[in-house]
Short mmCIF file of C-alpha atoms in Angstrom, two decimals:
data_model
loop_
_atom_site.label_atom_id
_atom_site.label_comp_id
_atom_site.label_asym_id
_atom_site.label_seq_id
_atom_site.Cartn_x
_atom_site.Cartn_y
_atom_site.Cartn_z
CA VAL A 30 8.57 0.54 8.33
CA LEU A 31 6.99 -2.28 6.34
CA LEU A 32 10.33 -3.89 5.55
CA GLY A 33 11.20 -3.84 9.24
CA LEU A 34 7.86 -5.37 10.12
CA LEU A 35 8.36 -8.10 7.52
CA ALA A 36 11.70 -8.96 9.09
CA LEU A 37 9.90 -9.50 12.40
CA LEU A 38 8.19 -12.51 10.81
CA VAL A 39 11.46 -14.46 11.00
CA GLN A 40 10.95 -17.37 13.38
CA GLY A 41 12.75 -17.21 16.70
CA SER A 42 13.22 -14.94 19.66
CA ALA A 43 17.02 -14.60 19.87
CA GLY A 44 17.28 -11.95 17.17
CA PHE A 45 20.96 -11.24 16.66
CA GLY A 46 21.86 -13.00 19.90
CA LYS A 47 23.00 -16.57 20.45
CA ALA A 48 21.03 -18.99 18.28
CA GLN A 49 18.41 -21.10 19.98
CA ALA A 50 17.28 -24.61 19.07
CA ASP A 51 13.95 -23.44 17.66
CA ALA A 52 15.55 -21.04 15.14
CA LEU A 53 19.19 -21.81 14.37
CA THR A 54 19.32 -19.55 11.30
CA GLU A 55 17.41 -16.58 12.73
CA ALA A 56 20.35 -14.14 12.76
CA ASN A 57 21.35 -15.08 9.20
CA GLN A 58 17.79 -14.66 7.95
CA LEU A 59 17.54 -11.27 9.64
CA LEU A 60 20.82 -10.16 8.05
CA VAL A 61 19.68 -11.30 4.61
CA LEU A 62 16.42 -9.38 5.02
CA LEU A 63 18.23 -6.28 6.29
CA ILE A 64 20.72 -6.25 3.43
CA LEU A 65 18.05 -7.05 0.83
CA GLY A 66 15.86 -4.32 2.30
CA ALA A 67 18.76 -1.88 2.27
CA SER A 68 19.58 -2.75 -1.33
CA PHE A 69 15.97 -2.36 -2.38
CA MET A 70 15.40 0.91 -0.51
CA GLY A 71 18.52 2.56 -1.91
CA SER A 72 18.07 1.38 -5.46
CA ALA A 73 14.35 2.18 -5.58
CA LEU A 74 15.01 5.64 -4.18
CA SER A 75 17.36 6.66 -6.97
CA VAL A 76 16.72 4.49 -10.02
CA ARG A 77 14.51 7.11 -11.71
CA GLU A 78 16.45 10.16 -10.57
CA ILE A 79 18.78 10.96 -13.46
CA ILE A 80 16.54 9.79 -16.29
CA SER A 81 13.66 11.91 -15.00
CA GLU A 82 15.95 14.96 -14.58
CA ARG A 83 17.90 14.56 -17.83
CA ALA A 84 16.26 17.53 -19.61
CA ILE A 85 16.65 19.73 -16.53
CA TYR A 86 20.29 18.72 -16.11
CA GLN A 87 21.07 19.45 -19.77
CA ARG A 88 19.45 22.88 -19.55
CA GLU A 89 21.29 23.73 -16.31
CA SER A 90 24.53 22.30 -17.64
CA ALA A 91 24.29 24.69 -20.57
CA VAL A 92 24.41 27.63 -18.13
CA GLY A 93 27.29 26.37 -16.04
CA LEU A 94 26.22 23.55 -13.74
CA GLY A 95 29.13 21.14 -13.57
CA SER A 96 28.67 17.39 -13.48
CA GLY A 97 30.76 17.23 -10.29
CA GLN A 98 28.38 19.62 -8.53
CA TYR A 99 25.37 17.64 -9.73
CA VAL A 100 26.81 14.33 -8.54
CA ALA A 101 27.92 15.84 -5.21
CA SER A 102 24.39 17.11 -4.60
CA LYS A 103 23.04 13.62 -5.25
CA LEU A 104 25.61 12.07 -2.90
CA VAL A 105 24.58 14.39 -0.08
CA LEU A 106 20.85 14.17 -0.76
CA PHE A 107 20.84 10.39 -0.93
CA GLY A 108 23.22 10.14 2.00
CA VAL A 109 20.66 11.89 4.20
CA GLU A 110 17.63 10.11 2.74
CA THR A 111 19.20 6.66 3.04
CA LEU A 112 20.29 7.42 6.61
CA ILE A 113 16.69 8.16 7.57
CA GLN A 114 15.43 5.03 5.80
CA SER A 115 18.08 2.84 7.43
CA VAL A 116 17.41 4.17 10.93
CA ILE A 117 13.69 3.48 10.54
CA LEU A 118 14.27 -0.03 9.15
CA LEU A 119 16.67 -1.01 11.90
CA ALA A 120 14.66 0.69 14.68
CA VAL A 121 11.52 -1.25 13.75
CA LEU A 122 13.46 -4.50 13.65
CA LEU A 123 15.26 -3.88 16.95
CA LEU A 124 12.01 -2.97 18.68
CA GLY A 125 10.79 -6.49 17.99
CA LYS A 126 13.98 -8.57 18.06
CA PRO A 127 17.02 -8.49 20.36
CA GLY A 128 19.92 -6.61 18.83
CA PRO A 129 23.53 -7.67 18.49
CA GLY A 130 25.84 -7.64 21.49
CA ALA A 131 28.94 -5.54 21.87
CA GLY A 132 30.43 -4.08 18.73
CA THR A 133 33.88 -4.71 17.34
CA ILE A 134 34.95 -1.17 16.52
CA PHE A 135 32.58 1.29 18.21
CA GLY A 136 31.50 -0.83 21.17
CA SER A 137 27.83 -0.94 20.16
CA GLY A 138 26.74 -3.78 17.91
CA ALA A 139 23.47 -2.00 17.10
CA PHE A 140 25.35 1.15 16.03
CA GLU A 141 27.75 -0.85 13.87
CA LEU A 142 24.89 -2.79 12.27
CA GLY A 143 23.09 0.48 11.62
CA LEU A 144 26.21 1.94 10.01
CA VAL A 145 26.54 -1.09 7.74
CA VAL A 146 22.85 -1.00 6.78
CA TRP A 147 23.11 2.72 6.02
CA LEU A 148 26.26 2.34 3.90
CA THR A 149 24.65 -0.56 2.03
CA THR A 150 21.54 1.53 1.40
CA TRP A 151 23.65 4.48 0.26
CA THR A 152 25.82 2.44 -2.10
CA SER A 153 22.67 0.86 -3.48
CA ALA A 154 21.33 4.34 -4.14
CA MET A 155 24.53 5.09 -6.03
CA LEU A 156 24.04 1.91 -8.10
CA GLY A 157 20.49 3.08 -8.75
CA LEU A 158 21.88 6.39 -10.01
CA LEU A 159 24.23 4.51 -12.30
CA VAL A 160 21.34 2.51 -13.72
CA SER A 161 19.31 5.71 -14.07
CA SER A 162 22.10 7.26 -16.12
CA LEU A 163 22.26 4.23 -18.44
CA VAL A 164 18.59 3.74 -19.29
CA ARG A 165 16.88 5.70 -22.05
CA SER A 166 13.38 6.03 -20.55
CA THR A 167 11.63 5.83 -17.20
CA GLU A 168 9.85 2.67 -18.39
CA GLN A 169 13.20 0.88 -18.48
CA THR A 170 13.94 1.62 -14.82
CA MET A 171 11.61 -0.92 -13.21
CA PRO A 172 12.98 -3.99 -15.01
CA ALA A 173 16.48 -2.70 -14.32
CA LEU A 174 15.57 -2.23 -10.63
CA VAL A 175 14.38 -5.84 -10.38
CA VAL A 176 17.61 -7.13 -11.92
CA LEU A 177 19.72 -4.87 -9.70
CA VAL A 178 18.01 -5.89 -6.46
CA MET A 179 17.95 -9.59 -7.32
CA SER A 180 21.64 -9.42 -8.26
CA GLN A 181 22.41 -7.79 -4.92
CA PHE A 182 20.38 -10.48 -3.16
CA VAL A 183 22.06 -13.41 -4.90
CA MET A 184 25.56 -11.93 -4.74
CA SER A 185 25.31 -10.89 -1.08
CA GLY A 186 26.42 -14.32 0.06
CA GLY A 187 23.47 -14.74 2.38
CA MET A 188 21.66 -17.20 0.17
CA ILE A 189 24.37 -18.91 -1.86
CA ALA A 190 28.06 -19.21 -1.10
CA VAL A 191 29.96 -16.76 -3.26
CA SER A 192 33.36 -17.21 -1.67
CA GLU A 193 33.97 -20.74 -2.98
CA ASN A 194 34.25 -19.84 -6.66
CA VAL A 195 36.61 -17.24 -8.15
CA LEU A 196 34.02 -16.13 -10.73
CA HIS A 197 31.38 -15.70 -8.04
CA GLN A 198 33.85 -13.75 -5.88
CA GLY A 199 34.63 -11.37 -8.73
CA LEU A 200 30.99 -10.78 -9.57
CA ALA A 201 29.97 -10.40 -5.94
CA ALA A 202 32.70 -7.82 -5.30
CA MET A 203 30.88 -5.40 -7.63
CA PHE A 204 27.79 -5.27 -5.41
CA GLY A 205 27.40 -3.28 -2.21
CA GLY A 206 25.08 -5.98 -0.91
CA ARG A 207 28.02 -8.38 -0.72
CA TRP A 208 30.17 -5.94 1.22
CA GLY A 209 27.22 -5.05 3.44
CA PHE A 210 26.36 -8.65 4.25
CA ALA A 211 29.99 -9.52 5.00
CA ALA A 212 30.41 -6.47 7.25
CA ALA A 213 27.12 -7.07 9.03
CA ALA A 214 27.87 -10.75 9.56
#
């Protein structure tokens, strides 16, 4: 809710509609905030998950829990949790700003934007799980979360052009924030 309310601070009244003279970059700023919010929500949701459950997983693995089952449960759990988060974020924003017009695939621009925000949040949760599996203690998760979210923000393409340099393109392709920003735009 708070991330959606923060996005309402963007100057302008056109929202995702046609830009007006008083706020030419309003739609771009809203997209950057949505994708950054999605990246943050997903990553923060899962970045401590595996490291905090490592002892439990090892004990359950010893009695037959497969890693595929464990990962599948996380995919489903975070799929539902990120869907709820994304719906709330976008609903708050669309209550205060006009939404996008007609969609390209499903006919509804708001639905398509919501789908993109959800998938970005979900993939960010999966990146958070990856980070959680690589760190050695819960104290290491917060610095890793900051780096992960800032990387998503910079590599999304909303702030700096990442399509003009081959190195930037390659790095950006590894982040869900880049795919989310491109799809939302």
